[in-house]
Coordinates of C-alpha atoms and ligand atoms in Angstrom, one line a residue:
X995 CA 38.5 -8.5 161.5
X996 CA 41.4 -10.9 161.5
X997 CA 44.8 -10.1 160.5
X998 CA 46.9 -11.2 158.1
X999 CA 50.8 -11.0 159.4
X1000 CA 53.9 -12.3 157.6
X1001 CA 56.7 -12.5 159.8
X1002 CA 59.9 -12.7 158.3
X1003 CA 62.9 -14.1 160.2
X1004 CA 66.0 -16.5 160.0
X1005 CA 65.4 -18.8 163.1
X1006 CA 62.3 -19.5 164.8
X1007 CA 62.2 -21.9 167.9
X1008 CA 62.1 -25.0 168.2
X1009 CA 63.3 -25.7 164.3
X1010 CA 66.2 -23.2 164.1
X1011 CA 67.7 -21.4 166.9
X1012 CA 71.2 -19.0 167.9
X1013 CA 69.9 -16.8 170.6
X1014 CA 66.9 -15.1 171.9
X1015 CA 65.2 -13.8 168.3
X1016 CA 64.5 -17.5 167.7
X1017 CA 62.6 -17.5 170.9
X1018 CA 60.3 -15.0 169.6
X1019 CA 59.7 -15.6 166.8
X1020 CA 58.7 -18.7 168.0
X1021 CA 56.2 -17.6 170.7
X1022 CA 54.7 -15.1 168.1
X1023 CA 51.9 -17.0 166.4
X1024 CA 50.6 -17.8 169.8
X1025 CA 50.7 -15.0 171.0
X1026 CA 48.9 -13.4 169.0
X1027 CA 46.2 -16.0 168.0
X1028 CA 44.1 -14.6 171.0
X1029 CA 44.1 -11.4 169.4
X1030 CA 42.4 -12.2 166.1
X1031 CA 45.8 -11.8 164.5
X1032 CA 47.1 -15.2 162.4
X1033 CA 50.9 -15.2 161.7
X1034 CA 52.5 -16.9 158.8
X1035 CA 56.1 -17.4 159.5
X1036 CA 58.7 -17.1 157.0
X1037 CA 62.2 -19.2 157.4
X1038 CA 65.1 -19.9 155.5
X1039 CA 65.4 -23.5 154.7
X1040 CA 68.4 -24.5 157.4
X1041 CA 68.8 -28.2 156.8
X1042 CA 66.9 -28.9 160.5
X1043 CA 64.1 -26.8 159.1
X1044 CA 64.0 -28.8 155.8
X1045 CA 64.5 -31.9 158.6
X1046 CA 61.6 -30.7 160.5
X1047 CA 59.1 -30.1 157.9
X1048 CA 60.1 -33.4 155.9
X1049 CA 60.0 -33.9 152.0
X1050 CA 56.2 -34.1 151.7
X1051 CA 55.8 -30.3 152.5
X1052 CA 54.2 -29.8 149.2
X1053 CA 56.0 -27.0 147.0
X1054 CA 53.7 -23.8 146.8
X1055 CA 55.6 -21.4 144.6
X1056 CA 58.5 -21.1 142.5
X1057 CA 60.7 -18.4 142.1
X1058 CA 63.0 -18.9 138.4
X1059 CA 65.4 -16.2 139.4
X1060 CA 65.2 -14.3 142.8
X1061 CA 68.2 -12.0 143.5
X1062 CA 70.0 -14.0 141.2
X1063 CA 69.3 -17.3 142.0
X1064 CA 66.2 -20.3 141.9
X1065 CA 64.5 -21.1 144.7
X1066 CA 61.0 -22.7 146.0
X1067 CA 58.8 -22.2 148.3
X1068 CA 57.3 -24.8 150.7
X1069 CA 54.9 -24.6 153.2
X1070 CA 54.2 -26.4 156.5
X1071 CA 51.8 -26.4 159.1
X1072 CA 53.9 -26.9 162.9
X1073 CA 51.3 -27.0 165.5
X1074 CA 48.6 -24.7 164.3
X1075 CA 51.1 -22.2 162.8
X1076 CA 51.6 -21.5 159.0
X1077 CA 55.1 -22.0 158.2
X1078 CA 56.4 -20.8 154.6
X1079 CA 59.9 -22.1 154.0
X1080 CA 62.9 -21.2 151.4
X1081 CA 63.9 -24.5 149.7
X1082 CA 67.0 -23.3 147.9
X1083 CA 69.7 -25.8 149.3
X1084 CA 72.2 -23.8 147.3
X1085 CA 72.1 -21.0 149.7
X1086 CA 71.4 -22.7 153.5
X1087 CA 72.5 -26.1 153.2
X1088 CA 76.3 -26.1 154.6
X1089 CA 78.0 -27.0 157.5
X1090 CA 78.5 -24.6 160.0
X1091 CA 75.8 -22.4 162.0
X1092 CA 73.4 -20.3 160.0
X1093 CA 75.4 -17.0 159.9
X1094 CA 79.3 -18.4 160.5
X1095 CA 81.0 -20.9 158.8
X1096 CA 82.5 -23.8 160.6
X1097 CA 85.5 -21.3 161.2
X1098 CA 83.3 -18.7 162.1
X1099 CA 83.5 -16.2 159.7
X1100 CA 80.6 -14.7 157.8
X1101 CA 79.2 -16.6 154.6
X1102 CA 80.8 -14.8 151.7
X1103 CA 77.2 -14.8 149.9
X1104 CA 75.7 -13.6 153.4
X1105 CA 74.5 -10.3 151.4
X1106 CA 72.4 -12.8 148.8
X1107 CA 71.0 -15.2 150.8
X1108 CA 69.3 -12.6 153.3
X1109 CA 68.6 -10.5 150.3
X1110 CA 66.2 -13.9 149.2
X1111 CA 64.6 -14.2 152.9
X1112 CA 63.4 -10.6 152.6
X1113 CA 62.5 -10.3 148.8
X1114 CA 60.5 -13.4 149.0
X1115 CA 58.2 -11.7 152.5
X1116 CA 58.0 -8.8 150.0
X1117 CA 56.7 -10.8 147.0
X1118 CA 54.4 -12.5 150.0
X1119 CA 53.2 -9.5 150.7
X1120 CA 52.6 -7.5 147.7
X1121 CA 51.0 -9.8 145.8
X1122 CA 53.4 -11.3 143.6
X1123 CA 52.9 -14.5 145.0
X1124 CA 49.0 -16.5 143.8
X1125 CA 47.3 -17.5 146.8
X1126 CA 48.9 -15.5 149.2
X1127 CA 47.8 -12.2 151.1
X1128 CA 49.3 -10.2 154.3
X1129 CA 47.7 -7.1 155.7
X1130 CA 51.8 -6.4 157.2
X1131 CA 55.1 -7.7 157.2
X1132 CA 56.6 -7.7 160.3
X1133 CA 60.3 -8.2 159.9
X1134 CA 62.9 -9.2 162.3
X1135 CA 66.7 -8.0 162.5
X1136 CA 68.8 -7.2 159.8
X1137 CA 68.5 -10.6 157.8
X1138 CA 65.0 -9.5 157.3
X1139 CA 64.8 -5.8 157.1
X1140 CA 65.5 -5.3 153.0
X1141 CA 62.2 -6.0 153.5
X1142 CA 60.3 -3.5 153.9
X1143 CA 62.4 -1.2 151.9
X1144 CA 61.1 -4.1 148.5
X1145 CA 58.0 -3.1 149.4
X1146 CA 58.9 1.1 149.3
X1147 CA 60.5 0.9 146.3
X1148 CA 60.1 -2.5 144.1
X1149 CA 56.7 -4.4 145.6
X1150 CA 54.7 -6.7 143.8
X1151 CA 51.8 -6.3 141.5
X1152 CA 49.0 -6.2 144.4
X1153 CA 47.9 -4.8 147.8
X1154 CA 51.3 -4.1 149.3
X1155 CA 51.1 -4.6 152.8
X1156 CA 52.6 -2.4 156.1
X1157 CA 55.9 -3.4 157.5
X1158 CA 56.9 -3.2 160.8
X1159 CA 60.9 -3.7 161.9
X1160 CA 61.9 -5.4 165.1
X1161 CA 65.4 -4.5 166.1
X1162 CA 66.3 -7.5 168.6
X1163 CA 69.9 -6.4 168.5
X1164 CA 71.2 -2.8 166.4
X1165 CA 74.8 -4.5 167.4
X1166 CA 74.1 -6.8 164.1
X1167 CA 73.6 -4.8 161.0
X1168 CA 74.2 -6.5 157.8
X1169 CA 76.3 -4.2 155.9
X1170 CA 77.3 -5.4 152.4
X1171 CA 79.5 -4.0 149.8
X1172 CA 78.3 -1.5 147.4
X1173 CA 79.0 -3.5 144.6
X1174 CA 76.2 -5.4 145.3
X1175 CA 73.4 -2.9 145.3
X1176 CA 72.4 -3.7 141.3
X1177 CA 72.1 -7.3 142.5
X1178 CA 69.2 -6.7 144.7
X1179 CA 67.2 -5.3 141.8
X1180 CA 66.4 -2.3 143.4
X1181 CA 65.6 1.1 141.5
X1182 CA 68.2 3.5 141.4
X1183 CA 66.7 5.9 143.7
X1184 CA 66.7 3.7 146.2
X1185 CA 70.8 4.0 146.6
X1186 CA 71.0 7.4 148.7
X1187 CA 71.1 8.3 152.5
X1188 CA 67.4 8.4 152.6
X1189 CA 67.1 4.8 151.5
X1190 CA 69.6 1.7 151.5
X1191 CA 72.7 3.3 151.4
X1192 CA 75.4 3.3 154.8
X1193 CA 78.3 4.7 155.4
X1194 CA 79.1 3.8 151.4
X1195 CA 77.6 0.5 151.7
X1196 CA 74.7 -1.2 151.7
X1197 CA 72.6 -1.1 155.1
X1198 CA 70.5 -3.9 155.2
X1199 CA 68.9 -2.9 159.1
X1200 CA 69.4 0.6 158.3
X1201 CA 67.3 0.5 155.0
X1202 CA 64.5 -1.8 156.7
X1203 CA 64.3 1.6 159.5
X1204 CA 64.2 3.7 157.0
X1205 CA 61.7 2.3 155.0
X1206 CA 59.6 0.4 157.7
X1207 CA 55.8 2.1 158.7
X1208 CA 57.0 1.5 162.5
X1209 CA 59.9 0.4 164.0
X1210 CA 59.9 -1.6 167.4
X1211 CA 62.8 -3.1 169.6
X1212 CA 62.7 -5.4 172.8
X1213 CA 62.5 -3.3 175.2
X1214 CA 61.4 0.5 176.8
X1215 CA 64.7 1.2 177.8
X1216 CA 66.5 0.0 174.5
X1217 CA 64.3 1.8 172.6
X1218 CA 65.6 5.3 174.9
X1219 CA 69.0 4.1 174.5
X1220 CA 69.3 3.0 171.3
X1221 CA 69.0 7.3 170.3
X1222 CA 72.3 7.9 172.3
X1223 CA 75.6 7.3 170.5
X1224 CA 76.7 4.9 172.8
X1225 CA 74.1 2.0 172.1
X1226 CA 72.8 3.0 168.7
X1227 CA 76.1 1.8 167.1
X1228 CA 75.9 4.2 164.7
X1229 CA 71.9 4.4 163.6
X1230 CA 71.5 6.7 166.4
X1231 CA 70.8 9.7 164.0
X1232 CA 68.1 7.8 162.2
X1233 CA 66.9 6.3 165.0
X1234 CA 66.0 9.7 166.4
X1235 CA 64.8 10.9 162.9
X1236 CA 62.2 8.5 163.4
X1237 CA 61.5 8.5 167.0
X1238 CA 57.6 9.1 166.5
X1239 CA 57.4 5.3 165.0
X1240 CA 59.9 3.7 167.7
X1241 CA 58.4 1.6 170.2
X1242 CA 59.4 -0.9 173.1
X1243 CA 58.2 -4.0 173.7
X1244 CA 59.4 -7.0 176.0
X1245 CA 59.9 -10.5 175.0
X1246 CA 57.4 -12.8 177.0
X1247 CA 58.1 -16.2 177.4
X1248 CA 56.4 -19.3 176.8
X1249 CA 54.9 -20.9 179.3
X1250 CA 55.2 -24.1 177.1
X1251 CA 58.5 -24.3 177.3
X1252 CA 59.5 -22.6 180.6
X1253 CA 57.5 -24.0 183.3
X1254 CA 58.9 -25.3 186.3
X1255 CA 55.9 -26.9 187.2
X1256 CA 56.0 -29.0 184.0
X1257 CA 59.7 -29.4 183.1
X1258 CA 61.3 -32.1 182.1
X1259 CA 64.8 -31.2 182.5
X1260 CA 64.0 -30.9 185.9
X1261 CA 64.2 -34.0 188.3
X1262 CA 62.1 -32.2 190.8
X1263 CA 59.5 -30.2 189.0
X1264 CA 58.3 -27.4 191.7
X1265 CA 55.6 -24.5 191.9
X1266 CA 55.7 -21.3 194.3
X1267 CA 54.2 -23.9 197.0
X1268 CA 56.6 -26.3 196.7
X1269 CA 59.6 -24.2 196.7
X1270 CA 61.4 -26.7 199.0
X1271 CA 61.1 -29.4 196.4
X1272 CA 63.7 -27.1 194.4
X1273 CA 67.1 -28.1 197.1
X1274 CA 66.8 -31.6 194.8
X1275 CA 67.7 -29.7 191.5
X1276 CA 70.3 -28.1 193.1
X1277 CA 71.7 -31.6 193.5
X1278 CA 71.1 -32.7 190.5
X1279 CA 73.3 -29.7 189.3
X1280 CA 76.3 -30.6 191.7
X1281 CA 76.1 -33.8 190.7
X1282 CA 76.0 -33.4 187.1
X1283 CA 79.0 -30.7 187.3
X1284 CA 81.2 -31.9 190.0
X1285 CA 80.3 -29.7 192.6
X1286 CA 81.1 -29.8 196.4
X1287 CA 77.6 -30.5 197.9
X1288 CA 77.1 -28.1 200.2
X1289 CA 74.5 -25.3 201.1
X1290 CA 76.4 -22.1 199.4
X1291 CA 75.0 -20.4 196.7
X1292 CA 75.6 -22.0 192.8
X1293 CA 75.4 -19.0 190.8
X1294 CA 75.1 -19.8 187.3
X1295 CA 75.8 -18.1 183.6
X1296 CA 73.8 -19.5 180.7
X1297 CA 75.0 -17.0 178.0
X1298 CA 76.7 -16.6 174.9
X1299 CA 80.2 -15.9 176.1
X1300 CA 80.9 -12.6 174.6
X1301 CA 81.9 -8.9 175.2
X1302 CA 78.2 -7.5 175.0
X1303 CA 77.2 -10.1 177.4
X1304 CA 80.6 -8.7 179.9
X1305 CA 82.1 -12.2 180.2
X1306 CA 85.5 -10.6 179.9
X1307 CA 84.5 -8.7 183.4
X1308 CA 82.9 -11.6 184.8
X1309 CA 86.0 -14.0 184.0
X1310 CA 88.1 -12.0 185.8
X1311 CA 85.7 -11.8 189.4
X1312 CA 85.6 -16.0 189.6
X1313 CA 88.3 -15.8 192.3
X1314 CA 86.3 -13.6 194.2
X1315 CA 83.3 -15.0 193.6
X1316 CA 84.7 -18.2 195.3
X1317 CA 86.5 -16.1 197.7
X1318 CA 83.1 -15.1 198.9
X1319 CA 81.9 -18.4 199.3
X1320 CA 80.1 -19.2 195.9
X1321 CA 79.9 -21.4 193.3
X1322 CA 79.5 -20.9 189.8
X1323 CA 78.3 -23.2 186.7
X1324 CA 78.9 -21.7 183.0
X1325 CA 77.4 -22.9 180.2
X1326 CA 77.9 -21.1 177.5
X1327 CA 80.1 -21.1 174.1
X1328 CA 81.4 -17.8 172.3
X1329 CA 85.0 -16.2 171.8
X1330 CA 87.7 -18.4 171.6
X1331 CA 90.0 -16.2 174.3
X1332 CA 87.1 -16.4 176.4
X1333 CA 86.1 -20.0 176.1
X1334 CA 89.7 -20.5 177.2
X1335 CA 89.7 -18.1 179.9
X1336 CA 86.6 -19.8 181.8
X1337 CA 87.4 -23.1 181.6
X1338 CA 91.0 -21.9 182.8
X1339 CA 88.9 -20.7 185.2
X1340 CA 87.1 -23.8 186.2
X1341 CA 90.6 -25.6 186.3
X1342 CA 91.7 -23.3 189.5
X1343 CA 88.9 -24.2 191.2
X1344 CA 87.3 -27.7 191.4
X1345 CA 84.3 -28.5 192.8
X1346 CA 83.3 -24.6 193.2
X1347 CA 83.6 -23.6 190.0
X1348 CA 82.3 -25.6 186.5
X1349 CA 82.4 -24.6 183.2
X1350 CA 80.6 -26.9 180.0
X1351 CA 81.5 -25.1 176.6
X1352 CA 78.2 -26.0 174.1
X1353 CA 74.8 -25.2 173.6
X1354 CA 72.2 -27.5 175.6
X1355 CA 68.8 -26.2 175.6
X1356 CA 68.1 -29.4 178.6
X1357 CA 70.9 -28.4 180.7
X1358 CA 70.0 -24.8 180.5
X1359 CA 66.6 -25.6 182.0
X1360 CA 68.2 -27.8 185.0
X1361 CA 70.4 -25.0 185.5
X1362 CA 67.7 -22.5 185.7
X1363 CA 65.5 -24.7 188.1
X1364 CA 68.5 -25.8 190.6
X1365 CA 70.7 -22.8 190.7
X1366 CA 70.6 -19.8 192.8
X1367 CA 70.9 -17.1 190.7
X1368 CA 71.6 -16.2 187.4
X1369 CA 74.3 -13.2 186.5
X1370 CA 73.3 -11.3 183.9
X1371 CA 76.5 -8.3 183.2
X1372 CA 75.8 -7.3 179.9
X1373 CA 77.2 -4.3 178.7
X1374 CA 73.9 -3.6 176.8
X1375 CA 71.2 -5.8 176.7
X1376 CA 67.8 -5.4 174.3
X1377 CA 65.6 -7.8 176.1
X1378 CA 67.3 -10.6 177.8
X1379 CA 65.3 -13.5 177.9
X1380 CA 67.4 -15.7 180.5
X1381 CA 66.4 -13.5 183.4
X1382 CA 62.7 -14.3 182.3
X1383 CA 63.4 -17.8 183.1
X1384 CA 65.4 -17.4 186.1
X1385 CA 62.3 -15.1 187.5
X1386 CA 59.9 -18.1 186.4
X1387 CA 61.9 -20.4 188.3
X1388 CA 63.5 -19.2 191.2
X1389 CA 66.8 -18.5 190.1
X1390 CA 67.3 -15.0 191.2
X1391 CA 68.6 -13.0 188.2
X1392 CA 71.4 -10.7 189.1
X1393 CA 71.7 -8.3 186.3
X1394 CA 73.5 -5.0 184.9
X1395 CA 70.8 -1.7 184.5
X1396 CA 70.5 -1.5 181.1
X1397 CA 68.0 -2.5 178.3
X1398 CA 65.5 -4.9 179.3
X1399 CA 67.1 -5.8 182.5
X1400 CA 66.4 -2.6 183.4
X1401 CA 63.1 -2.8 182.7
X1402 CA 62.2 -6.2 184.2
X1403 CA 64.4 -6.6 187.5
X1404 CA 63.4 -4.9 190.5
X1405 CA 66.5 -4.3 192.7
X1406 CA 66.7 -5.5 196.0
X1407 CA 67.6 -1.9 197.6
X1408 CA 66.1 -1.3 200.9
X1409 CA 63.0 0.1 200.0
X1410 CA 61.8 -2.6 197.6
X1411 CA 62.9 -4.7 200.5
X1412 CA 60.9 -3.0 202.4
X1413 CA 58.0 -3.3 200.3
X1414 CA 58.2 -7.0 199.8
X1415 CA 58.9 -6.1 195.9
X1416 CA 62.2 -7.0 195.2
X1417 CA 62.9 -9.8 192.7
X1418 CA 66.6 -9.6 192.0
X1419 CA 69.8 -7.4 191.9
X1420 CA 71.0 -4.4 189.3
X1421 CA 74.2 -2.9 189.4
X1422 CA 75.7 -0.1 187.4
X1423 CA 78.1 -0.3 184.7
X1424 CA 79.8 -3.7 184.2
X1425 CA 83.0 -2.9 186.2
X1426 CA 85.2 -6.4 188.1
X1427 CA 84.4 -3.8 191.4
X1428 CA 80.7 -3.4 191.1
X1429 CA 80.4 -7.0 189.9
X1430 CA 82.2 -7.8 193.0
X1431 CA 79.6 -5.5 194.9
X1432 CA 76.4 -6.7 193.9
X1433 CA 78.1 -10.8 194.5
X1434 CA 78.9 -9.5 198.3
X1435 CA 75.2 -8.0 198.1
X1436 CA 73.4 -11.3 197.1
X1437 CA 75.4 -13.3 199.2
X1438 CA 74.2 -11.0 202.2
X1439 CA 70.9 -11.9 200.5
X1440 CA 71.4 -15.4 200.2
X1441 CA 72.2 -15.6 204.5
X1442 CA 68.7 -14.4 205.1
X1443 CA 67.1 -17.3 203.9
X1444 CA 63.6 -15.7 204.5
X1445 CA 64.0 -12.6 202.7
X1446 CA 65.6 -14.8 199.8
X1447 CA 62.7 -16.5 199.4
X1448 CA 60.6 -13.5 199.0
X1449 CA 62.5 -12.2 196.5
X1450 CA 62.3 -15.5 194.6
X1451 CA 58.4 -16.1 195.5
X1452 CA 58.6 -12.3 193.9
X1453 CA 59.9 -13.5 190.6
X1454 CA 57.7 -16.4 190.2
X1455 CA 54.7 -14.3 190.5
X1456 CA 56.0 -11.5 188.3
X1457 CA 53.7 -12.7 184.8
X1458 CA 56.1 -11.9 181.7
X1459 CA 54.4 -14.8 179.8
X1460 CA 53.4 -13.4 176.6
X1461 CA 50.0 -12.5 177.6
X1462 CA 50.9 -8.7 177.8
X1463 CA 53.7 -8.7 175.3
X1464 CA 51.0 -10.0 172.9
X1465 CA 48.3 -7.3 173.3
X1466 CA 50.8 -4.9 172.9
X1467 CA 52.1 -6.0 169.2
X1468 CA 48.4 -6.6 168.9
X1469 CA 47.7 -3.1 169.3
X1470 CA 50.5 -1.9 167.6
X1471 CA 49.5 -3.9 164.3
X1472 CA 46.0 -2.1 164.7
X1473 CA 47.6 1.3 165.1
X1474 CA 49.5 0.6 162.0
X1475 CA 46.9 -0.7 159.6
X1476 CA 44.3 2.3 160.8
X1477 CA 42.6 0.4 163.6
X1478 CA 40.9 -1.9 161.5
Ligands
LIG1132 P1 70.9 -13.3 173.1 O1 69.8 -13.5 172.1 O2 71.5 -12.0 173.0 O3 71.9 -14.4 173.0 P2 68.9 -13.7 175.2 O4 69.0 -13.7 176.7 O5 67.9 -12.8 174.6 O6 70.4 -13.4 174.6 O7 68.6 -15.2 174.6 C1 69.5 -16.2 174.8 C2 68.7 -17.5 174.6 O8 69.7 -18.5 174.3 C3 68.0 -17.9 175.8 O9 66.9 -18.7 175.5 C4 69.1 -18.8 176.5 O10 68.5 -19.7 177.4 C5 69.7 -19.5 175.3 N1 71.1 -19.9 175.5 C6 72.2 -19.1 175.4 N2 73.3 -19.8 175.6 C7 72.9 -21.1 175.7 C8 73.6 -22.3 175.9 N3 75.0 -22.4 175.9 N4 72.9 -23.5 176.0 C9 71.5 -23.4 176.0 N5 70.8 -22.3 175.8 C10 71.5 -21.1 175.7

């Protein structure tokens, strides 16, 4: 029997994208197509979305007054995927990034227009909307997560359908003031521990794990983590409460996107045969950031540049990394302080150090395809998608043991070495002196050309496409819904 799954989301790749969740959100649909399993994606109506899907996108449903406002609904095939978009320009059409003004603070109305994402997948899929039916709502992250908790305790007049909750990152929560709650046209009921309310406010992630009939995050390890105080930023407790329903499973990636074979952001395109072909990318990158040519490792950082991701650590390890004999390329933006700091950095050090403040989706393929390893120090990391890609292409991730790092790296210690397993490095707690450890350790890597090469041949076999990934959601949807 094929299954009907609304996922509900504020960025899907390639029409709207801040990090990783767009990425999967994305890859979704595909992914589980094989499985007999069609996804509708739902996204608000970003002004590249409402670019993307052009004015013809016929209107399919109107909603007079949803959490307080007017809004349509408009729906667009991309590919072969469903796409139901928000048209209320009101609410998403400003300058500035999704979340963040151009100043970076939080939309004042943040609360609202994420309250209208998440009430319209629960009108979707309750029946409250002609023409439209969802055996379960799959919900992503906090923008989406009042979700499921319409469904529990204000759904539509039809079938209402399961919900699932992703957590792609508990860090973001969307807490809102209390004031608020009779807004959301929500019964009574709903405002106590057990259902929306936080801490005295309203708990948008919180009330979507509360609420949800399973809960997954990005990763085995995150999901044991996120039950400990230190990562479960304070939905520890509930997070344990419901630990029967939590599930990990890693992000794949696409195969469409991230290819090396098929790139082209890459100059030289290579495969795990032609691994030699790769020394021209690496060229390509000095030449494009100003780098000495020479044979020494170009490590590089494509990241947002931020405390989880332990930029402040890594910022302050540049001098030894070039004291070592590397070289480093950052791409990145983020903090303010940090921004500063790295391109401070960068300053100190010409021709072995680079630093390019933006988001570049191209350059962040070249980099991945002509670099020699990617470092990874997050402090706490749910999936991590950019050591996917540096496995896929040869750019040997060098990552902090946690989340899915953890669960997708194998360290080069001596007796994956041994076995011919290894396919990066992991170091413990994101510290300047274990940072400095693990860059003596993959330079010492680095001189043995030959076992270097195993260890990246190792990554590029290692399958993390979303073949797996998919058959697990897969079977997790079944679970849910009975085993249909
Ligand atoms: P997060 O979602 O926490 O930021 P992930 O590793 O899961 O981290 O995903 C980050 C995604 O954003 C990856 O696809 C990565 O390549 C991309 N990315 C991050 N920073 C940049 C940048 N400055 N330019 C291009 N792509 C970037």
């Amino acid at each position: 029997m094929t299954l009907s799954v609304l996922s509900v989301a504020s960025e899907a790749f390639p029409l709207i994208k801040t990090g990783g969740l767009a990425d999967v959100v994305g890859a979704l649909p595909e992914a589980l197509a094989p499985h007999d399993i069609a996804v509708t994606t739902l996204i608000p109506g970003f002004p590249k979305v409402m670019r993307a899907i052009g004015e013809d996108a016929p209107r399919v449903h109107h909603f007079p007054h949803i959490i307080g406002t007017e809004a349509w609904l408009r729906e667009a095939m991309i590919g072969t995927h469903r796409l139901l978009v928000i048209d209320a320009p009101q609410l998403w059409e400003r300058e500035g990034l999704p979340y963040v003004d151009t100043d970076g603070n939080d939309w004042h109305d943040n609360w609202r227009r994420f309250a209208v994402l998440a009430r319209a997948g629960a009108d979707l899929a309750s029946g409250a909307v002609p023409g439209y039916d969802f055996d379960l709502l799959h919900a992503h992250d906090w923008q989406a997560a009042l979700a499921p908790a319409f469904l529990h305790y204000a759904p539509g007049p039809g079938k209402v359908a399961k919900s699932i909750v992703t957590i792609h990152n508990i860090a973001f929560q969307g807490s809102f003031a209390a004031h608020h709650f009779p807004d959301l046209g929500l019964p009574p009921e709903a405002w106590s521990v057990e259902g929306v309310e936080y801490y005295g406010q309203i708990g948008y992630l919180k009330a979507g794990l509360r609420t949800a009939d399973a809960i997954t995050t990005v990763s085995p390890t995150y999901a044991e983590e996120i039950h400990r105080a230190r990562y479960g930023m304070g939905l520890e407790g509930l997070i344990a409460a419901r630990a029967e329903c939590v599930s990990g499973i890693v992000n794949g990636i696409d195969p469409a996107i991230w290819s090396p074979k098929a790139d082209a952001a890459l100059p030289a395109p290579f495969t795990v045969d032609t691994l030699d072909d790769r020394i021209a990318n690496k060229r390509a990158v000095e030449q494009a950031f100003g780098l000495d040519e020479d044979d020494s490792p170009i490590f590089t950082v494509i990241s947002r540049l931020t405390w989880q991701k332990g930029m402040d650590v890594l910022v302050e390890v540049i001098d030894d990394l070039v004291a070592l004999g590397g070289r480093l390329v950052v791409l990145g933006t983020g903090d303010p302080a940090l921004e500063i700091a790295f391109a401070t950095a960068a300053l100190r050090h010409p021709g072995r150090v680079a630093v390019r403040i933006g988001y570049d989706e191209p350059v962040s393929h070249l980099l991945q395809g002509g670099c020699d390893a990617i470092l990874i120090p997050s402090r706490f990391e749910p999936c991590g998608l950019t050591q996917l890609y540096g496995l896929a292409y040869a750019c040997v991730p060098v990552v902090a043991r946690t989340g899915g790092l953890a669960d997708t790296i194998i360290d080069a210690n001596e007796a994956a070495l041994a076995m011919g397993v290894a396919t990066g490095l992991q170091f413990d707690t994101v510290t300047t002196d274990n940072i400095v450890a693990v860059l003596r350790r993959t330079m010492r890597l680095y001189a043995d050309q030959d076992q270097w090469r195993t260890i990246q041949v190792n990554g590029m076999n290692a399958d993390y496409s979303w073949h797996h990934s998919g058959r697990h959601y897969a079977e997790l949807y079944r679970s849910v819904l009975g085993n249909p």
